[in-house]
Coordinates of C-alpha atoms and ligand atoms in Angstrom, one line a residue:
M1 CA 64.8 83.1 13.9
N2 CA 65.3 79.3 14.5
K3 CA 64.9 76.5 12.1
T4 CA 63.6 73.4 13.9
L5 CA 63.6 70.1 12.0
A6 CA 60.4 68.0 12.3
A7 CA 61.2 64.8 14.2
N8 CA 60.4 61.6 12.2
T9 CA 57.7 59.6 13.9
T10 CA 58.7 56.1 12.7
K11 CA 56.4 53.1 12.7
R12 CA 58.6 51.6 15.5
T13 CA 56.9 51.2 18.8
M14 CA 57.7 49.8 22.2
T15 CA 55.3 47.7 24.2
L16 CA 54.7 48.3 27.9
T17 CA 52.9 45.5 29.7
D18 CA 51.3 45.7 33.1
N19 CA 52.2 42.4 34.8
T20 CA 49.3 42.9 37.2
T21 CA 46.5 43.4 34.7
G22 CA 48.2 41.8 31.7
K23 CA 47.3 45.0 29.7
S24 CA 49.8 46.1 27.1
Y25 CA 50.4 49.6 25.8
E26 CA 52.0 50.5 22.5
L27 CA 54.3 53.5 22.8
P28 CA 55.5 55.3 19.6
V29 CA 59.2 55.7 19.1
I30 CA 60.4 58.9 17.5
S31 CA 63.7 59.3 15.7
G32 CA 65.6 62.6 15.3
T33 CA 68.2 63.3 12.6
T34 CA 70.9 61.6 14.8
G35 CA 71.3 60.5 18.4
P36 CA 69.1 58.4 20.6
D37 CA 65.4 57.8 19.6
V38 CA 62.8 58.8 22.1
I39 CA 59.8 56.9 23.5
D40 CA 56.8 59.1 23.2
V41 CA 55.1 59.0 26.7
R42 CA 52.8 62.0 26.2
T43 CA 49.7 59.8 26.5
L44 CA 51.1 57.4 29.2
Y45 CA 49.3 59.0 32.2
Q46 CA 45.9 59.1 30.5
D47 CA 46.4 55.5 29.2
T48 CA 47.9 53.9 32.3
D49 CA 47.2 56.3 35.2
C50 CA 51.0 56.2 35.9
F51 CA 53.6 58.9 35.6
T52 CA 57.2 58.2 34.4
F53 CA 59.8 58.8 37.1
D54 CA 63.2 60.2 36.3
P55 CA 64.6 62.7 39.0
G56 CA 67.5 64.6 37.4
F57 CA 66.1 63.7 34.0
T58 CA 69.0 61.2 33.3
S59 CA 66.8 59.4 30.7
T60 CA 64.3 62.1 29.7
G61 CA 64.1 64.3 26.6
S62 CA 62.3 67.5 27.5
C63 CA 61.9 68.9 24.0
E64 CA 62.7 68.7 20.4
S65 CA 65.7 70.9 19.4
A66 CA 67.8 71.5 16.3
I67 CA 70.4 73.7 17.9
T68 CA 73.1 71.6 19.7
Y69 CA 73.9 67.9 19.5
I70 CA 76.2 66.1 22.0
D71 CA 77.4 62.5 21.7
G72 CA 78.8 61.9 25.2
D73 CA 80.4 58.5 24.4
Q74 CA 82.2 59.9 21.3
G75 CA 83.0 63.3 22.8
V76 CA 81.2 65.1 20.0
L77 CA 79.7 68.6 20.3
L78 CA 77.9 70.2 17.2
Y79 CA 76.3 73.6 17.0
R80 CA 73.7 73.4 14.2
G81 CA 75.7 70.5 12.8
Y82 CA 79.2 72.2 12.9
A83 CA 81.9 70.5 15.0
I84 CA 83.0 72.7 18.0
A85 CA 86.7 72.3 17.0
D86 CA 86.0 73.8 13.5
L87 CA 84.0 76.7 15.0
A88 CA 86.5 77.4 17.7
E89 CA 89.3 77.4 15.1
R90 CA 87.7 79.2 12.2
C91 CA 85.0 81.5 13.5
D92 CA 84.6 84.3 15.9
F93 CA 82.0 84.6 18.5
M94 CA 79.7 86.8 16.5
E95 CA 79.6 84.3 13.7
V96 CA 78.7 81.5 16.2
C97 CA 76.0 83.7 17.7
Y98 CA 74.4 84.2 14.3
L99 CA 74.7 80.4 13.6
L100 CA 73.0 79.5 16.9
L101 CA 70.2 82.0 16.5
Y102 CA 69.5 81.5 12.8
G103 CA 70.7 78.0 12.1
D104 CA 73.3 78.7 9.4
L105 CA 76.7 80.4 9.2
P106 CA 76.2 84.0 8.0
T107 CA 77.3 85.4 4.7
A108 CA 79.7 88.3 4.8
D109 CA 76.8 90.8 4.6
Q110 CA 74.7 89.0 7.2
R111 CA 77.7 88.9 9.5
R112 CA 78.5 92.6 9.1
K113 CA 74.9 93.6 9.7
F114 CA 74.5 91.3 12.7
E115 CA 77.7 92.5 14.3
T116 CA 76.7 96.1 13.8
D117 CA 73.3 95.5 15.3
I118 CA 74.9 93.9 18.4
T119 CA 77.5 96.6 18.7
Y120 CA 74.8 99.3 18.7
H121 CA 73.0 97.7 21.6
T122 CA 75.9 97.3 24.0
M123 CA 75.1 100.4 26.1
L124 CA 73.0 100.2 29.2
H125 CA 70.2 102.6 30.2
E126 CA 72.0 105.4 32.1
Q127 CA 69.8 104.9 35.1
M128 CA 71.2 101.4 35.6
H129 CA 74.2 103.0 37.1
S130 CA 72.2 103.7 40.3
F131 CA 70.9 100.1 40.2
Y132 CA 74.5 98.9 40.8
N133 CA 74.9 101.4 43.6
G134 CA 72.3 99.4 45.6
F135 CA 74.7 96.5 46.0
R136 CA 77.4 96.2 48.6
R137 CA 80.9 96.6 47.0
D138 CA 81.8 93.0 48.1
S139 CA 78.7 91.5 46.5
H140 CA 79.4 88.4 44.4
P141 CA 79.3 89.6 40.8
M142 CA 76.9 86.7 40.0
A143 CA 74.4 88.2 42.5
V144 CA 74.8 91.6 40.7
M145 CA 74.3 90.0 37.3
V146 CA 71.2 88.1 38.3
G147 CA 69.7 91.4 39.7
V148 CA 70.7 93.6 36.8
V149 CA 69.6 91.2 34.1
G150 CA 66.3 90.7 35.8
A151 CA 65.9 94.5 36.0
L152 CA 66.4 94.9 32.2
S153 CA 62.6 94.1 31.8
A154 CA 62.0 97.3 33.9
F155 CA 63.9 99.3 31.3
Y156 CA 63.1 97.8 28.0
H157 CA 59.3 97.4 28.0
D158 CA 59.3 97.8 24.2
S159 CA 60.6 94.3 23.6
T160 CA 58.8 92.0 26.1
D161 CA 55.8 90.8 24.0
I162 CA 57.0 87.3 23.4
T163 CA 54.3 86.6 20.8
N164 CA 55.8 89.3 18.6
P165 CA 58.8 88.0 16.5
R166 CA 60.3 91.5 16.2
H167 CA 60.2 92.0 20.0
R168 CA 61.8 88.6 20.5
M169 CA 64.6 89.5 18.1
I170 CA 65.2 92.9 19.7
A171 CA 65.2 91.4 23.2
S172 CA 67.6 88.6 22.0
Y173 CA 70.0 91.1 20.5
R174 CA 69.8 93.4 23.6
Q175 CA 70.5 90.5 25.9
I176 CA 73.6 89.3 23.9
A177 CA 74.9 92.8 23.4
K178 CA 74.5 94.0 27.0
M179 CA 75.9 91.0 28.9
P180 CA 79.6 92.1 28.5
T181 CA 78.8 95.6 29.7
I182 CA 76.8 94.3 32.7
A183 CA 79.6 91.8 33.5
A184 CA 82.4 94.4 33.2
W185 CA 80.5 97.0 35.2
A186 CA 79.9 94.4 38.0
Y187 CA 83.7 94.0 38.1
K188 CA 84.4 97.7 38.1
Y189 CA 81.8 98.3 40.8
A190 CA 83.5 95.6 43.0
I191 CA 86.9 97.3 42.7
G192 CA 85.7 100.8 43.0
Q193 CA 86.7 101.9 39.6
P194 CA 84.5 104.0 37.2
F195 CA 82.4 102.2 34.7
M196 CA 84.0 102.2 31.2
Y197 CA 81.5 102.6 28.3
P198 CA 81.6 100.1 25.4
R199 CA 83.3 101.4 22.2
N200 CA 81.7 100.9 18.8
D201 CA 85.1 100.5 17.1
L202 CA 86.0 97.4 19.1
K203 CA 84.9 93.8 18.4
Y204 CA 82.8 92.0 21.0
S205 CA 85.6 90.3 23.0
E206 CA 88.0 93.2 22.6
N207 CA 85.2 95.5 23.9
F208 CA 84.7 93.3 26.9
L209 CA 88.4 93.4 27.8
H210 CA 88.4 97.1 27.3
M211 CA 85.5 97.6 29.7
M212 CA 87.1 95.3 32.2
Y213 CA 90.6 96.8 32.2
S214 CA 90.5 100.3 30.8
N215 CA 90.3 103.3 33.1
P216 CA 89.9 107.1 32.4
C217 CA 93.6 107.8 33.4
E218 CA 95.4 106.0 30.6
E219 CA 95.1 104.3 27.2
Y220 CA 94.5 100.5 27.4
K221 CA 95.6 98.4 24.4
V222 CA 93.7 95.1 24.1
N223 CA 96.2 92.3 23.7
P224 CA 95.0 90.5 20.5
V225 CA 96.1 87.1 21.8
L226 CA 94.0 87.5 24.9
A227 CA 91.0 88.9 22.9
K228 CA 91.3 85.8 20.6
A229 CA 91.5 83.5 23.6
M230 CA 88.4 85.2 25.2
D231 CA 86.5 84.9 21.9
R232 CA 87.3 81.2 21.7
I233 CA 86.3 80.7 25.3
L234 CA 82.9 82.4 24.6
I235 CA 82.5 80.0 21.6
L236 CA 83.2 76.9 23.7
H237 CA 80.6 77.9 26.3
A238 CA 77.9 79.3 24.0
D239 CA 75.4 76.4 24.1
H240 CA 75.2 72.9 25.4
E241 CA 71.9 71.2 24.7
Q242 CA 69.4 71.0 27.6
N243 CA 71.8 71.6 30.6
A244 CA 70.4 72.8 33.9
S245 CA 70.5 76.5 33.2
T246 CA 69.1 76.1 29.6
S247 CA 66.3 73.9 31.0
T248 CA 65.7 76.6 33.6
V249 CA 65.4 79.2 30.9
R250 CA 63.0 77.0 28.9
L251 CA 60.8 76.2 31.9
A252 CA 60.6 79.9 32.9
G253 CA 59.9 80.9 29.3
S254 CA 57.1 78.2 29.0
S255 CA 54.9 80.3 31.3
G256 CA 55.2 83.3 29.0
A257 CA 57.6 85.2 31.3
N258 CA 59.6 88.0 29.6
P259 CA 63.0 87.1 28.1
F260 CA 65.0 89.1 30.5
A261 CA 63.4 87.4 33.5
C262 CA 64.0 84.0 31.9
I263 CA 67.7 84.7 31.3
A264 CA 68.0 85.9 34.9
A265 CA 66.6 82.5 36.0
G266 CA 69.2 80.8 33.8
I267 CA 72.0 82.9 35.4
A268 CA 70.8 81.9 38.8
S269 CA 70.9 78.2 37.9
L270 CA 74.3 78.5 36.2
W271 CA 75.8 79.9 39.4
G272 CA 75.7 76.5 41.2
P273 CA 79.2 74.8 41.7
A274 CA 77.8 71.6 40.0
H275 CA 77.2 73.6 36.9
G276 CA 78.7 76.9 35.7
G277 CA 80.1 77.7 39.2
A278 CA 82.5 74.8 38.7
N279 CA 85.2 77.0 37.1
E280 CA 85.4 79.1 40.2
A281 CA 85.3 76.0 42.3
V282 CA 88.2 74.4 40.4
L283 CA 90.4 77.4 41.2
N284 CA 89.4 77.3 44.8
M285 CA 90.0 73.6 44.9
L286 CA 93.5 73.9 43.3
E287 CA 94.4 76.6 45.8
E288 CA 93.1 74.4 48.7
I289 CA 95.2 71.4 47.4
G290 CA 98.1 73.9 47.2
D291 CA 100.9 71.4 46.3
V292 CA 101.2 68.3 44.1
S293 CA 102.2 66.3 47.2
N294 CA 98.6 66.8 48.5
V295 CA 97.0 65.5 45.3
P296 CA 96.8 61.8 46.5
E297 CA 94.9 62.9 49.6
Y298 CA 92.3 64.8 47.6
I299 CA 91.9 61.9 45.1
K300 CA 91.3 59.6 48.0
R301 CA 88.6 62.1 49.4
A302 CA 87.0 62.3 46.0
K303 CA 86.6 58.5 46.0
D304 CA 85.2 58.3 49.5
K305 CA 81.4 57.9 49.4
N306 CA 81.2 59.4 52.9
D307 CA 83.1 62.5 51.9
P308 CA 81.1 65.2 50.0
F309 CA 84.3 66.4 48.3
R310 CA 84.2 66.0 44.5
L311 CA 87.0 66.8 42.1
M312 CA 85.7 70.0 40.6
G313 CA 86.1 70.2 36.9
F314 CA 85.8 66.5 36.5
G315 CA 82.8 64.4 35.4
H316 CA 79.8 65.3 33.3
R317 CA 76.2 64.1 33.0
V318 CA 76.6 63.5 29.3
Y319 CA 80.3 63.2 28.4
K320 CA 81.6 59.8 29.3
N321 CA 84.7 60.5 27.3
F322 CA 86.8 63.7 27.0
D323 CA 84.7 66.9 26.9
P324 CA 85.8 68.2 23.4
R325 CA 85.7 71.7 24.8
A326 CA 88.3 70.8 27.5
T327 CA 90.6 69.5 24.8
I328 CA 90.5 72.9 23.0
M329 CA 90.6 74.8 26.3
R330 CA 93.7 73.0 27.3
Q331 CA 95.4 74.1 24.1
S332 CA 94.2 77.7 24.6
C333 CA 95.5 77.6 28.2
H334 CA 99.1 76.9 27.0
E335 CA 98.9 79.6 24.4
V336 CA 97.7 82.2 26.9
L337 CA 100.3 81.2 29.5
D338 CA 103.0 81.3 26.8
E339 CA 101.9 84.7 25.6
L340 CA 101.8 86.1 29.2
G341 CA 105.1 84.4 30.0
V342 CA 103.6 82.6 33.0
R343 CA 104.6 79.2 31.8
D344 CA 105.5 78.1 35.2
E345 CA 102.1 79.0 36.7
P346 CA 102.1 76.6 39.7
L347 CA 98.3 76.1 39.5
L348 CA 98.7 74.9 35.9
E349 CA 101.4 72.5 36.9
L350 CA 99.1 71.3 39.8
A351 CA 96.2 71.0 37.4
M352 CA 98.2 69.0 34.9
E353 CA 99.4 66.6 37.6
L354 CA 95.9 66.3 39.0
E355 CA 94.6 65.5 35.5
R356 CA 97.4 62.9 35.0
I357 CA 96.8 61.1 38.3
A358 CA 93.0 61.2 37.9
L359 CA 93.1 59.8 34.4
E360 CA 95.3 56.9 35.5
D361 CA 93.2 56.1 38.6
E362 CA 90.9 53.2 38.1
F363 CA 88.1 54.9 40.1
F364 CA 88.0 57.8 37.6
V365 CA 88.5 55.5 34.7
E366 CA 85.7 53.1 35.8
K367 CA 83.3 56.1 36.4
K368 CA 84.4 57.7 33.2
L369 CA 85.3 61.0 35.0
Y370 CA 87.2 63.2 32.5
P371 CA 88.1 66.8 32.8
N372 CA 85.2 69.0 31.6
V373 CA 85.1 72.5 30.1
D374 CA 85.5 74.1 33.5
F375 CA 88.8 72.4 34.4
Y376 CA 91.0 74.7 32.3
S377 CA 88.9 77.8 31.8
G378 CA 89.6 79.0 35.4
I379 CA 93.4 78.8 34.8
I380 CA 93.1 80.8 31.7
F381 CA 90.9 83.4 33.3
R382 CA 93.3 83.7 36.3
A383 CA 96.3 84.1 33.9
M384 CA 94.3 86.9 32.2
G385 CA 94.0 88.7 35.5
I386 CA 90.3 87.9 35.9
P387 CA 89.3 87.5 39.5
T388 CA 87.9 84.0 40.5
S389 CA 84.5 85.5 41.4
M390 CA 84.1 86.6 37.8
F391 CA 84.7 83.2 36.2
T392 CA 81.0 82.1 36.2
V393 CA 80.0 85.6 35.1
L394 CA 82.0 85.1 31.9
F395 CA 80.4 81.7 31.5
A396 CA 77.0 83.5 31.7
V397 CA 78.1 86.1 29.1
A398 CA 79.0 83.2 26.7
R399 CA 75.9 81.1 27.4
T400 CA 73.5 83.9 26.9
V401 CA 73.3 83.3 23.1
G402 CA 72.5 79.6 23.8
W403 CA 69.8 80.5 26.3
V404 CA 68.3 83.0 23.9
A405 CA 68.4 80.6 20.9
Q406 CA 66.8 77.8 22.9
W407 CA 64.2 80.3 24.3
N408 CA 63.3 81.4 20.8
E409 CA 63.1 77.8 19.6
M410 CA 60.8 77.0 22.5
I411 CA 58.5 79.9 21.8
E412 CA 58.4 79.1 18.1
D413 CA 57.6 75.4 18.7
P414 CA 53.9 75.0 17.8
T415 CA 53.6 72.1 20.3
Q416 CA 55.0 74.2 23.2
K417 CA 53.0 74.3 26.4
I418 CA 53.8 75.3 30.0
G419 CA 56.2 72.9 31.6
R420 CA 54.5 71.3 34.6
P421 CA 56.1 68.0 35.8
R422 CA 54.3 65.7 38.2
Q423 CA 55.7 63.6 41.1
L424 CA 55.8 60.4 43.1
Y425 CA 54.0 61.4 46.3
T426 CA 55.2 59.7 49.5
G427 CA 53.8 62.1 52.1
P428 CA 51.0 61.4 54.5
T429 CA 47.5 60.6 53.2
E430 CA 44.6 62.7 54.3
R431 CA 44.3 62.9 58.1
S432 CA 42.0 64.9 60.5
F433 CA 43.0 68.3 61.7
V434 CA 44.3 68.4 65.3
P435 CA 43.5 71.8 67.1
L436 CA 46.4 73.4 69.0
E437 CA 45.1 72.6 72.4
R438 CA 45.1 68.9 71.6
R439 CA 48.6 68.7 70.1
G440 CA 51.6 67.1 71.9
Ligands
LIG1 C1 79.0 72.1 33.4 O1 75.0 69.7 31.6 C2 75.9 70.4 31.0 O2 76.1 70.3 29.8 C3 76.8 71.3 31.9 C4 77.9 72.0 31.2 C5 77.4 73.0 30.2 O3 78.1 73.4 29.3 O4 76.2 73.5 30.4 O5 78.7 71.1 30.5 C6 78.7 72.8 32.2 O6 78.2 72.2 34.3 C7 80.1 71.1 33.5 C8 80.2 70.3 34.8 C9 80.8 71.2 35.9 N1 80.7 70.6 37.2 C10 81.8 70.1 37.8 O7 82.9 70.0 37.4 C11 81.5 69.7 39.3 C12 82.1 68.3 39.5 N2 81.3 67.3 38.8 C13 80.2 66.6 39.4 O8 79.5 67.4 40.4 C14 79.4 65.8 38.5 O9 80.3 65.1 37.7 C15 78.4 66.4 37.6 C16 77.4 67.2 38.4 C17 79.0 67.3 36.6 C18 77.6 65.3 36.9 O10 77.0 64.6 37.8 P1 76.0 63.4 37.4 O11 75.9 63.1 36.0 O12 74.7 63.5 38.1 O13 76.8 62.1 37.9 P2 76.7 61.6 39.3 O14 76.7 62.7 40.3 O15 75.6 60.6 39.4 O16 78.1 60.8 39.4 C19 78.2 59.5 38.9 C20 79.2 58.9 39.9 C21 78.9 59.1 41.3 O17 79.4 58.0 42.0 P3 78.3 56.8 42.4 O18 77.2 57.4 43.2 O19 77.8 56.2 41.0 O20 79.1 55.8 43.2 O21 80.5 59.5 39.7 C22 80.9 60.2 40.9 C23 79.6 60.3 41.7 O22 80.0 60.3 43.1 N3 81.4 61.5 40.5 C24 82.4 62.1 41.0 C25 82.6 63.3 40.4 N4 81.6 63.4 39.5 C26 80.8 62.3 39.6 N5 83.3 61.7 42.0 C27 84.3 62.5 42.3 N6 84.5 63.8 41.7 C28 83.6 64.1 40.7 N7 83.9 65.3 40.1

C-alpha cells in the first residue's frame, strides 16, 4: 500500500572520539530525499557500550518514512511531496486519504472505487450500540472513542492478521470509514439523541455532519460551505510526520498488536492538551481570558517560568515559523464565520487580538512561538455548533488516515523491529534486602 524510498547511505561519516580512551568511532551519515541527514547510531551501543540520550526525541529520527515532510523553519508541510496548501485548496479528503495510503494522487477511476469502498464500510456492527450504553452520558467523547475503537478488534476478527496485506487493507479502510460514525454516535449518546446511520449517498464530510446533526423527526440539509470547511479541516489534520500520537501507533504496532488496538493507543496519546487536546484547551483558555483587556495578564503568565500556564494553540516542536495549517485554517475560519453570519464572534476577536499581541511580544518572537493548527480550529468548530469536548474527537477522525498510513509503512518496512528504547539509570545500585521487622 505504501511506497517507501530507500534512503541513500552516503560515504559521509561523522567521527565520535572518546576523550578518555582516545578511541574514535566512524558513524555513517544517511541522506533522505530532502531534509536533515541522520547519523546512523544503530551499532553505537555494541561499539561504545553507551546509549544515545534524547528524552522527548528532539534530535532523534525514529524511522525512515516517505509519507509526510515538514520543514519547521520554512513552514513547509508536504503529504507525499504535495504542498498542504495545494491539497487543501484543490482536493477533497478522500483524495488525500488515497494519496497518504498509496503514495500518489488517484486517477478518476481509483478515486471512485476508493470512495465507494470507504462509503460501504461506514456502518458499525449493530451490537456496538450496547457498547456505548456502558458509558455514562457525561463521559468525555474521547474516552468513548478510545474504548469503542479498541473494541473494534473484538468485532472484526477477519482483518487482524497484520502479516496479510489484504487484512491490513481491509482494517485500514474499516478504520477510516468508521471513525466519523463512532465520533458522531459519541456525540449523539452524550446528548441523549438516537444514533443516525451513515448514508451511502453522502460524501465523507457531509455524512459526518448528517450523523452529527440529523434526527429522525425532520430532514437535515447539510450546508455545503460547512461540509467543505469540515473536509478542509480533515485534510489539514490528516498526517504530520512522527508526532506523539503517530509515534505511539508505530510503537504499539511494532509489537505486532492488531491495527484497531494501535489506533486506540494513538487516540489516547492525541487526547493530551499538549497535542491534539490543544484545540479544546484553546477554547477553554479563550473563555477563561474572557475579554481583550485580560490578554496582557495571560501573556505575562505565559512568560512566567514559575507559572505552568501556557498559551494554548501557540508553539510547536517542529514549526519555528508559521504552521502552514494555521494560515489556511485562519482563512477557513473567516469563511465559516461569514457564512454563518457570526462575524462578530467575540472569541474570534479575542483570538485575533491574542495572536496580534503574542506575535509582537519579544518573548514569543525570541522563542519562535507562532499559532499552530489548533489555534483556529476550535473557533471554527464552535461556530459550526460542535461542542468543545468533540474538538479532539474530530482531530482523531482526521488523523486516522495518517496513523493507518504510517502503521502500514512500518509493517511493510523490511528493517522493522519491535521498538524498545533504553535509559540512563540513576536509581540505587544493588543493595541487601531489609526484612520488615528491621525497617525504620
Ligand atoms: C499539535 O508534533 C506535532 O506535529 C503535533 C501536531 C500534529 O499535527 O500532530 O502539530 C499537533 O500537537 C500542535 C501543538 C498543540 N499544542 C499546544 O498548542 C499546546 C501549547 N504548546 C506547548 O505546549 C508547546 O509549544 C508544545 C508542546 C507544542 C511544543 O513544546 P516543545 O517543542 O517541547 O517546546 P518546549 O516545551 O521545550 O518550549 C520551548 C520554550 C520553553 O521555554 P524555555 O524552557 O526554553 O524557557 O518555549 C516555551 C517553553 O516554556 N513555550 C511556551 C509555549 N510553548 C513553548 N511558552 C508559553 N506558551 C506556549 N504555548
